[in-house]
Coordinates of C-alpha atoms in Angstrom, one line a residue:
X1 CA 1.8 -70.4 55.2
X2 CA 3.1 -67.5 55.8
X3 CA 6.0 -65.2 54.4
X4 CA 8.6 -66.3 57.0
X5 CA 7.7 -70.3 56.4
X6 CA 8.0 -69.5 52.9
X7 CA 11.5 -67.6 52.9
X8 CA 13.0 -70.3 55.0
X9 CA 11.9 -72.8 52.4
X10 CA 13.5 -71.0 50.2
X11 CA 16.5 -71.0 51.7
X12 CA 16.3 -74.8 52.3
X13 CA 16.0 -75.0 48.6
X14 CA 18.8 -73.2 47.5
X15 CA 21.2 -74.6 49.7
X16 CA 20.1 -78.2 48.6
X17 CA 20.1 -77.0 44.7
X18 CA 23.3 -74.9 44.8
X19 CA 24.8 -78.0 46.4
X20 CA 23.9 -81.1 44.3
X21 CA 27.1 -82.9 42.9
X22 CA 29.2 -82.4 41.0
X23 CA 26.6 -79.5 39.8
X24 CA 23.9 -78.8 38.1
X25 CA 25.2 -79.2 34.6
X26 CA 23.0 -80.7 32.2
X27 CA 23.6 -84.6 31.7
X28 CA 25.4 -84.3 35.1
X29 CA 24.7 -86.8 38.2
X30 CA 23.7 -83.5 40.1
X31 CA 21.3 -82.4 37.4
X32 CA 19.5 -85.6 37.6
X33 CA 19.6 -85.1 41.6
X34 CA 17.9 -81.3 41.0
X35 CA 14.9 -82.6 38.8
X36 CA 14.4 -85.5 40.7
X37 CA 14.0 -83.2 43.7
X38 CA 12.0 -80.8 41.8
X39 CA 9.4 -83.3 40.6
X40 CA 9.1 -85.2 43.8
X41 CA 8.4 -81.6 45.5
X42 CA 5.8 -80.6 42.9
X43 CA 4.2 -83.9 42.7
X44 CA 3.4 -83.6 46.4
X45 CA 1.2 -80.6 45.6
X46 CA -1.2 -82.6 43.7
X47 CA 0.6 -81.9 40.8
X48 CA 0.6 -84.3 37.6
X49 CA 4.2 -84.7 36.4
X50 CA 6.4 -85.4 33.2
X51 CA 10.1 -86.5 33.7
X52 CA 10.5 -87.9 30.2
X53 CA 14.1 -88.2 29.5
X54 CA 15.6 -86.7 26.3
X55 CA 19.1 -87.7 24.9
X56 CA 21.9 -85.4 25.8
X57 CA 26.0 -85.2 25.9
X58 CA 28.2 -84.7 29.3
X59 CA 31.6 -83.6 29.1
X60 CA 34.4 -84.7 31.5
X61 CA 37.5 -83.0 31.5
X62 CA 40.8 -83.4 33.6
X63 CA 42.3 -80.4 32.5
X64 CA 45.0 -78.9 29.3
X65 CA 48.2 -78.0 28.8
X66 CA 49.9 -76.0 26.8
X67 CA 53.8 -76.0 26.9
X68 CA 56.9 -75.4 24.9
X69 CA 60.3 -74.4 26.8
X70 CA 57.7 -73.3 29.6
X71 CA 53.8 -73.6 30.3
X72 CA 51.2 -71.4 29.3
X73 CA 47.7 -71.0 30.9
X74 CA 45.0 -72.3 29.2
X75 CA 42.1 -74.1 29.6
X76 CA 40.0 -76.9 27.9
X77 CA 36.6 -75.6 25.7
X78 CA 33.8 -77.3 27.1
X79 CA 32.4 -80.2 25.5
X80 CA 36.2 -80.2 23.7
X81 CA 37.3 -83.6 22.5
X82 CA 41.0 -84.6 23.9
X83 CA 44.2 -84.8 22.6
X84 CA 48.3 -84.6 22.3
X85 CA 49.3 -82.7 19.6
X86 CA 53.1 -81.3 19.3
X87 CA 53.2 -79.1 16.3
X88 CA 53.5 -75.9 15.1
X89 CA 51.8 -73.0 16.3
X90 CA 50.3 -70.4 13.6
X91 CA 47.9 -67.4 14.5
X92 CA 44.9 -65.8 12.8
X93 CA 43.3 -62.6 13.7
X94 CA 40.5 -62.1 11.0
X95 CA 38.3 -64.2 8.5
X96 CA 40.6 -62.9 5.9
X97 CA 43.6 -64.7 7.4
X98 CA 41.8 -67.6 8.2
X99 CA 40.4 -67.8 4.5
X100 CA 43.9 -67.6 3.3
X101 CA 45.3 -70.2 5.6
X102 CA 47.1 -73.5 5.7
X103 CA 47.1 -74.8 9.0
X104 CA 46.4 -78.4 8.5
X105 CA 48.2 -80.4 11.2
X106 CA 49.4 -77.1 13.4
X107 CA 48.4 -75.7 16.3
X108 CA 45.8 -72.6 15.2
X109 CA 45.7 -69.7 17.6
X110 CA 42.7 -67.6 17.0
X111 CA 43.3 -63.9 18.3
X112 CA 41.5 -60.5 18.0
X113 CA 39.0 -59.0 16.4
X114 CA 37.7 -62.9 15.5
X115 CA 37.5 -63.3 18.8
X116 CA 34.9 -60.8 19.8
X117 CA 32.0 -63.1 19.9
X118 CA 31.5 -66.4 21.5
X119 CA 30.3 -68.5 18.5
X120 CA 27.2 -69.9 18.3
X121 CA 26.9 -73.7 18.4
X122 CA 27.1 -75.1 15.0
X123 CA 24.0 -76.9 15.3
X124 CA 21.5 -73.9 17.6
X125 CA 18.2 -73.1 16.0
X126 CA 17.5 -70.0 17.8
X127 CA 19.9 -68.0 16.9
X128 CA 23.2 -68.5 14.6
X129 CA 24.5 -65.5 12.2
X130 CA 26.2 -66.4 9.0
X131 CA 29.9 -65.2 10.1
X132 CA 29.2 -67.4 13.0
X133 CA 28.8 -70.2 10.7
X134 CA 31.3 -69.2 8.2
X135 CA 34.1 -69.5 10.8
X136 CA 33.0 -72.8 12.1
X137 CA 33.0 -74.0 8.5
X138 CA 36.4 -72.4 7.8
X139 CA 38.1 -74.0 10.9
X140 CA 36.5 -77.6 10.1
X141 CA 38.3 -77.1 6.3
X142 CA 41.4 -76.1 7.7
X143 CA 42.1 -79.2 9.9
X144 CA 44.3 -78.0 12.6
X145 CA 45.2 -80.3 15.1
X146 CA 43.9 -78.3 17.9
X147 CA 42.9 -74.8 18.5
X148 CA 43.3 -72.0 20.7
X149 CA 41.5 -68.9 21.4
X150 CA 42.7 -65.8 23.2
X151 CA 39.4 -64.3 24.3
X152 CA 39.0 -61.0 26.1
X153 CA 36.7 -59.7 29.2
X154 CA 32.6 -59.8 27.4
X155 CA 30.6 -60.1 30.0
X156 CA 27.1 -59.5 28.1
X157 CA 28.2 -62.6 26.0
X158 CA 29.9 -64.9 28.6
X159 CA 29.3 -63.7 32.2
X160 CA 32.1 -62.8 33.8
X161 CA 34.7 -65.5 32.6
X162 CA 37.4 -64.1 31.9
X163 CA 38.8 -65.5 29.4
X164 CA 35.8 -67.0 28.0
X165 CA 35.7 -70.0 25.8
X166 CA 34.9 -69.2 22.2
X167 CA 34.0 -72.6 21.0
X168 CA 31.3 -74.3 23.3
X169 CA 30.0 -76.9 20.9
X170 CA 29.7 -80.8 21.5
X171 CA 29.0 -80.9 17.7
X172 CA 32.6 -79.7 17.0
X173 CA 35.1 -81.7 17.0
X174 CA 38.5 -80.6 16.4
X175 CA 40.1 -80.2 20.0
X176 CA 40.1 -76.5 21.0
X177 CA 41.4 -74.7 24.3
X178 CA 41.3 -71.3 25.5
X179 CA 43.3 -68.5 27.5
X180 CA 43.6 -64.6 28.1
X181 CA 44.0 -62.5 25.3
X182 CA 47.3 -61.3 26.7
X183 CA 48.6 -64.9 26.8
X184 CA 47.7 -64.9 23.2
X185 CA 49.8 -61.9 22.6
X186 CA 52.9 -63.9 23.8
X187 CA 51.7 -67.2 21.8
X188 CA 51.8 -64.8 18.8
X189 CA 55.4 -63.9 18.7
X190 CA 56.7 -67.0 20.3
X191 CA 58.3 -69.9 17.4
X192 CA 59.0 -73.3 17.7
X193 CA 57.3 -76.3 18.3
X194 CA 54.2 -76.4 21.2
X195 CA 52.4 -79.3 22.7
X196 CA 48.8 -79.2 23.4
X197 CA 47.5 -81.7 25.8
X198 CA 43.7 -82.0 26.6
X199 CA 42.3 -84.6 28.9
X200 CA 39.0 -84.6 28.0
X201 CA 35.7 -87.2 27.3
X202 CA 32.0 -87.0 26.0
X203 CA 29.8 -88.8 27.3
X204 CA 26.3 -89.7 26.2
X205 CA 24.0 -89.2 29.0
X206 CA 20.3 -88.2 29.5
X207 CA 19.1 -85.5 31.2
X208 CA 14.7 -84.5 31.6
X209 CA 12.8 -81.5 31.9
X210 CA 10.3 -81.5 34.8
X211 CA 6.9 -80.4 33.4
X212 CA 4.1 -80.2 36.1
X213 CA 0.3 -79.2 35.4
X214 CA -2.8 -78.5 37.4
X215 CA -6.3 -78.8 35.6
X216 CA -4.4 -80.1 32.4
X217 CA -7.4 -80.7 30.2
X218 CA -8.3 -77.2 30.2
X219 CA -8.5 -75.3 26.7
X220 CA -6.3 -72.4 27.6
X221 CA -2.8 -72.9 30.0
X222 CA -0.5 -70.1 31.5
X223 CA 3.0 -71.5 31.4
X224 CA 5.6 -70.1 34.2
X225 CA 9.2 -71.7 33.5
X226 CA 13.2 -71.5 34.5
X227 CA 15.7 -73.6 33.5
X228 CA 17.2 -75.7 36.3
X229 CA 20.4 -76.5 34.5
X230 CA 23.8 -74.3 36.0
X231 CA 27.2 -73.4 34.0
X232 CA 30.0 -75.8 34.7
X233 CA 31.8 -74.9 37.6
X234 CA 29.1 -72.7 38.8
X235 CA 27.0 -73.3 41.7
X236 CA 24.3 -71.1 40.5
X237 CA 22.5 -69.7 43.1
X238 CA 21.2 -66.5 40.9
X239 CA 21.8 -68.7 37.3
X240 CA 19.0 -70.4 38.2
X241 CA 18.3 -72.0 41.3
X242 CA 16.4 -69.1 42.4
X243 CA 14.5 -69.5 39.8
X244 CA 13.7 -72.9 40.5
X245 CA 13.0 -71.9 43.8
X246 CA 10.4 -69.4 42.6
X247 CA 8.5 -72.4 40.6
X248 CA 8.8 -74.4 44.1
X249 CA 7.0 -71.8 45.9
X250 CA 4.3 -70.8 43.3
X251 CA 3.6 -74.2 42.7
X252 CA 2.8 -74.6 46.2
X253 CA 0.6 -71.5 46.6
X254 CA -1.2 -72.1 43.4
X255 CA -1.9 -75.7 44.8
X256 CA -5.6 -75.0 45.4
X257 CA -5.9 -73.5 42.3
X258 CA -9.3 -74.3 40.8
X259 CA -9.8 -71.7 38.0
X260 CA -10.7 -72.6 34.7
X261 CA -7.1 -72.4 33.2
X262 CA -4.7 -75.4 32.9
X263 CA -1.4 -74.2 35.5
X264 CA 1.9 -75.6 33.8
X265 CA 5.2 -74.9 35.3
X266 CA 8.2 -76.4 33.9
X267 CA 11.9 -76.5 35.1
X268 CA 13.2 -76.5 31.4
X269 CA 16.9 -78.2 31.7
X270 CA 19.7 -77.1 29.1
X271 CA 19.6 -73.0 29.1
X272 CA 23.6 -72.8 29.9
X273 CA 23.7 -76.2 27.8
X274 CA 25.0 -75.9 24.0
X275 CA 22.5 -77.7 22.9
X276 CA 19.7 -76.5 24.5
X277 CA 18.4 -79.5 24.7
X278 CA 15.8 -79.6 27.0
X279 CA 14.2 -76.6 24.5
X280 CA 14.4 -78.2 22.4
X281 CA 12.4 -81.3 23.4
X282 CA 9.8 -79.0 24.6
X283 CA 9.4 -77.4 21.5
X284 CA 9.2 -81.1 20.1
X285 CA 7.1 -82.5 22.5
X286 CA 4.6 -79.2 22.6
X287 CA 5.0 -77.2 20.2
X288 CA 1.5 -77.7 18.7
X289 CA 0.1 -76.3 22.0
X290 CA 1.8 -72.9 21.9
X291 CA -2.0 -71.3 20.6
X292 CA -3.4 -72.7 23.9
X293 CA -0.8 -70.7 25.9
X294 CA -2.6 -67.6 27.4
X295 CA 0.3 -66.1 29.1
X296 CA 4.2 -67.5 29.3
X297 CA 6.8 -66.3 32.4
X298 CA 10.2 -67.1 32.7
X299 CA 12.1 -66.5 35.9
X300 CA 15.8 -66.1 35.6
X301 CA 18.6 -64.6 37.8
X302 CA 16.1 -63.3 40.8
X303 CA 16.4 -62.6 44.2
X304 CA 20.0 -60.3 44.1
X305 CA 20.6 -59.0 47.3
X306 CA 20.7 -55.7 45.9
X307 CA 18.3 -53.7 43.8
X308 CA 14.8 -54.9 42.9
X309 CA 12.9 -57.5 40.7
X310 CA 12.8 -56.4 37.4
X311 CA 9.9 -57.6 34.7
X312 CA 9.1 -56.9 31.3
X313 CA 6.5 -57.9 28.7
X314 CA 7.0 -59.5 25.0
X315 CA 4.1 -59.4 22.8
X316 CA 1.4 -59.0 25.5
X317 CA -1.6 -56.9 24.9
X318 CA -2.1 -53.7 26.3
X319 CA -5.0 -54.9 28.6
X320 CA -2.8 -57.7 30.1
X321 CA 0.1 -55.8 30.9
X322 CA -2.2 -53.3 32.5
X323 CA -3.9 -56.0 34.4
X324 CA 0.2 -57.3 35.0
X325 CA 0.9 -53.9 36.6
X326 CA -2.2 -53.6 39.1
X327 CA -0.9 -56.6 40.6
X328 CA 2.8 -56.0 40.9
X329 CA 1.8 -52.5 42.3
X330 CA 1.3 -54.9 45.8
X331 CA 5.0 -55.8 45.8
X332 CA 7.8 -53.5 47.0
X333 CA 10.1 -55.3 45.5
X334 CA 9.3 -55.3 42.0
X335 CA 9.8 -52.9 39.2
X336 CA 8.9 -52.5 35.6
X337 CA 12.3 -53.1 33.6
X338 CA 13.8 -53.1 30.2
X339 CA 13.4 -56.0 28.2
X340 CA 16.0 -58.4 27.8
X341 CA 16.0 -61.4 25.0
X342 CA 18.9 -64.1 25.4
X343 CA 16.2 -65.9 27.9
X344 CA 13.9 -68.8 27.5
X345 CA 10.9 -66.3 27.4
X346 CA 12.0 -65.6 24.0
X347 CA 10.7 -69.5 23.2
X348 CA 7.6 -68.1 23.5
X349 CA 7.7 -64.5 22.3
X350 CA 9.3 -65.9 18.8
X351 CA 6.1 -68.2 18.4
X352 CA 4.2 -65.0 19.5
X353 CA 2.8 -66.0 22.7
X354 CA 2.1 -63.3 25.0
X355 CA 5.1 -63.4 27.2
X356 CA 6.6 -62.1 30.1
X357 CA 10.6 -62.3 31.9
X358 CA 11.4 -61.8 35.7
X359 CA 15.2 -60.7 36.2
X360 CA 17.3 -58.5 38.7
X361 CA 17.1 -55.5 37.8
X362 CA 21.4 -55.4 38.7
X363 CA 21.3 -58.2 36.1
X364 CA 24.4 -56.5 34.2
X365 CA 26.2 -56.0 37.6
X366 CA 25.7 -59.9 38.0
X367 CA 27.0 -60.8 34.3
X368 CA 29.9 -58.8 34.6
X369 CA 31.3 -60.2 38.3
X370 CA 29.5 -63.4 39.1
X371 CA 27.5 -64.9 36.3
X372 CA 28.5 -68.4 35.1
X373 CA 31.6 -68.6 37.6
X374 CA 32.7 -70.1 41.1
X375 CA 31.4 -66.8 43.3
X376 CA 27.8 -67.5 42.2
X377 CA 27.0 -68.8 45.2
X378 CA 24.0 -68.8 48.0
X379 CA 24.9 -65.8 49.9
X380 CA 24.1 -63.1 46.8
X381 CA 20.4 -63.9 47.3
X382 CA 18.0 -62.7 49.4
X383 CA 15.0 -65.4 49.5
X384 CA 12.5 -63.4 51.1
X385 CA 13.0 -61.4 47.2
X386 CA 11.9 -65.1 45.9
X387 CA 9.0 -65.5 48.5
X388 CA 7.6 -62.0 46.8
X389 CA 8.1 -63.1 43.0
X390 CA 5.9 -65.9 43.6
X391 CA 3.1 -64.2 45.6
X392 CA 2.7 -61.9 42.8
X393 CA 2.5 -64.5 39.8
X394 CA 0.0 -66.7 42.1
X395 CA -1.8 -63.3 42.4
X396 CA -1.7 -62.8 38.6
X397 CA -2.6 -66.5 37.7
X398 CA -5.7 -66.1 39.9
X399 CA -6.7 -62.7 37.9
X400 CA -6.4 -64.0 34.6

C-alpha cells in the first residue's frame, strides 16, 4: 500500500475515533466503541487479541451552581459526587490556613498559592508528593460540605483549561467544584449565605485495554503503545487518536512480520483517566514480563500540523539509539527532541526498560491552546505526519 492509501486511512480513522459518542472517556459508551474498533481492525491483520475488561468508574454530570443574591460560574470537578448545600462560605489560601481551620459544614473556597498544582489523585501510584497528600488528608478532616477551587491558567499541568479542576479524583468524596481565580477573588470578599448545587453521578462501569501480538511465544517482545482514552469534553484528535491511528497503521505494515521478536502493540485505555486504570491492569496483568521487553514506544500527541515529530530516548543504550537515529534519518518529518516524562513511556523507563516517546515537537504550543479542551479537534492534524511515524517504527522493528 502505498503512502496516499495509507494517509487516507488515516483520516478515516480519526474521523471515526474523534467522533465516537459521547467520547472517548474511559468507562464511557464511546470508549467501548474505540477499542472495540481497534481490536476488530487489528485482529484482521492476523493479530492475536486481548480485550479483557478491568473494573473502572464513569462520571455523569448535569452541571453546578453556585448562587447567592446572583450566580457565579463554576463548574463540577470531574468524577465529583453531587449535592445541595446552602451554607457558609469560608476561604483558605495556604496549608497554614487550612491547618488552622474549622470549616465543617461550610462551603470551603480554596484560593491561591494552594492552588498552583492540580493534586494528584489520592489513590495514584506513579506519582503523588507528600503536600499533595497532606492537603487531601487536611480537606477530608475538615468536612466541608462542598468545595471550591479558584484555579489559574497552568497549561503544563492541565492543558489549556482554563480554570482547571484541582480535584480530579473518583476516590474523593466530598463534593468539589471549580471556577476562575478571578471569580474566587469576588467569592473571597463576598458574606452571607451561598448554595452549591452539583448534579452529578458515578457510575461503575468497565472499560478494556486492547493488547495485540504477533509471534507471541517469542523470548524477547518490542512493545509500541498509546492510550486510546480522551479528556471529557475533548474530542482528542492530537490527545490521542493519532496515536491510535499510528498503532493502526504499524500494525498493518508490520503484518508480515516474521522476525524472531514477539510484536505487541497495545492501546492502553485510562492516560487522561484518574485512575489510570488501564496502567494499571497492565502492570498487573504483565508486569513479570517487563525483562522480556527489548524496546518500549509510546506515541502521544502526533501529527500537529505544524512543526515536526519529535522523539526521545529513556534508558536506551547507546548502540540502540544510534541504530534509532539511522533509521529516522529516512524521514523528513522527524526530529530528535527533548525528553518529556508525564507519558505512559515512563511505565517502562521507571521499570528500566529501554524506552522511547514520539510527540509534536509544538507539544507546549498544543498544551497551552488546545490540549484537553473542545478545539482538539480533526483539523490540527496532518495524517500523512501519522503515515511517516509508522513507516519509521516498522523500519526500526525490522532492524532490531
Amino acid at each position: 500500500m502505498n503512502k496516499d492509501n495509507y494517509t487516507a486511512k488515516a483520516r478515516f480513522y480519526l474521523d471515526f475515533l474523534c467522533n465516537v459518542k459521547p467520547n472517548r472517556r474511559t468507562g464511557s459508551l464511546g470508549n467501548r466503541d474505540a477499542t472495540d474498533f481497534f481490536a476488530n481492525t487489528v485482529r484482521a491483520y492476523g493479530y492475536e487479541v486481548d480485550a479483557t475488561p478491568f473494573e473502572c468508574l464513569d462520571h455523569i454530570c448535569n452541571g453546578a451552581i453556585l448562587s447567592q443574591e446572583e450566580a457565579y460560574e463554576v463548574y463540577a470537578s470531574p468524577y465529583t459526587m453531587g449535592c445541595d448545600a446552602l451554607a457558609e462560605l469560608i476561604a483558605v489560601s495556604t496549608i497554614e490556613e487550612l491547618e488552622n481551620i474549622d470549616c465543617e459544614g461550610k462551603i470551603l473556597l480554596i484560593k491561591g498559592a494552594i492552588c498552583k498544582e492540580q493534586l494528584m489523585p489520592k489513590n495514584f501510584v506513579f506519582y503523588n508528593p507528600e503536600h499533595h497528600q497532606k492537603i487531601i488528608a487536611l480537606l477530608e478532616s475538615r468536612k466541608p460540605a462542598g468545595i471550591i477551587t479558584a484555579t489559574e491558567k497552568k497549561p503544563e499541568q492541565a492543558g489549556a483549561l482554563y480554570p482547571f479542576p484541582l480535584i480530579v479524583d473518583g476516590d474523593f468524596d466530598i463534593p468539589s467544584v471549580y471556577c476562575k481565580d478571578i471569580v474566587g477573588d469576588i467569592l473571597a470578599i463576598t458574606h452571607g449565605l451561598f448554595r452549591l448545587k452539583i448534579d452529578a453521578i458515578r457510575i461503575s462501569s468497565r472499560a478494556t485495554n486492547i493488547i495485540a501480538r504477533l509471534n507471541s511465544n517469542a523470548p524477547r517482545k518490542v512493545v509500541i503503545t498509546a492510550h486510546i482514552d480522551a479528556y471529557e469534553g475533548s474530542p482528542g484528535a492530537s490527545d490521542n487518536a493519532s496515536g491510535i491511528i499510528v498503532l493502526l497503521l504499524c500494525a498493518q505494515m508490520l503484518s508480515d512480520y516474521r522476525g524472531e521478536n514477539c510484536i505487541e502493540i497495545v492501546a492502553l485505555n485510562g492516560e487522561d483517566h484518574y485512575s489510570a486504570g488501564g496502567q494499571m491492569d497492565y502492570l498487573k496483568r504483565y508486569g513479570t514480563e517487563m525483562p522480556k521487553i527489548m524496546l518500549a514506544i509510546n506515541i502521544d500527541d502526533v501529527g500537529y500540523k505544524i512543526g515536526r515529530t519529535a522523539y526521545s530516548f529513556y534508558e536506551c543504550p547507546l548502540s540502540l539509539e544510534k541504530k534509532a537515529e539511522d533509521v529516522f534519518l529516512r524521514f523528513n518529518s522527524l526530529a530528535s527532541g527533548e525528553q518529556w516524562f508525564n507519558g505512559d513511556h515512563m511505565i517502562f523507563a521507571q521499570n528500566q526498560v529501554p524506552s522511547m516517546a514520539f510527540t509534536s515537537e509544538r507539544m507546549a504550543d498544543l498544551m497551552k491552546t488546545v490540549t484537553h479542551t473542545s478545539l482538539d479537534t480533526p483539523d490540527l492534524i496532518d495524517c500523512y505526519k501519522l503515515v511517516e511515524v509508522a513507516e519509521s517504527l516498522n523500519a526500526l522493528v525490522r532492524s532490531i
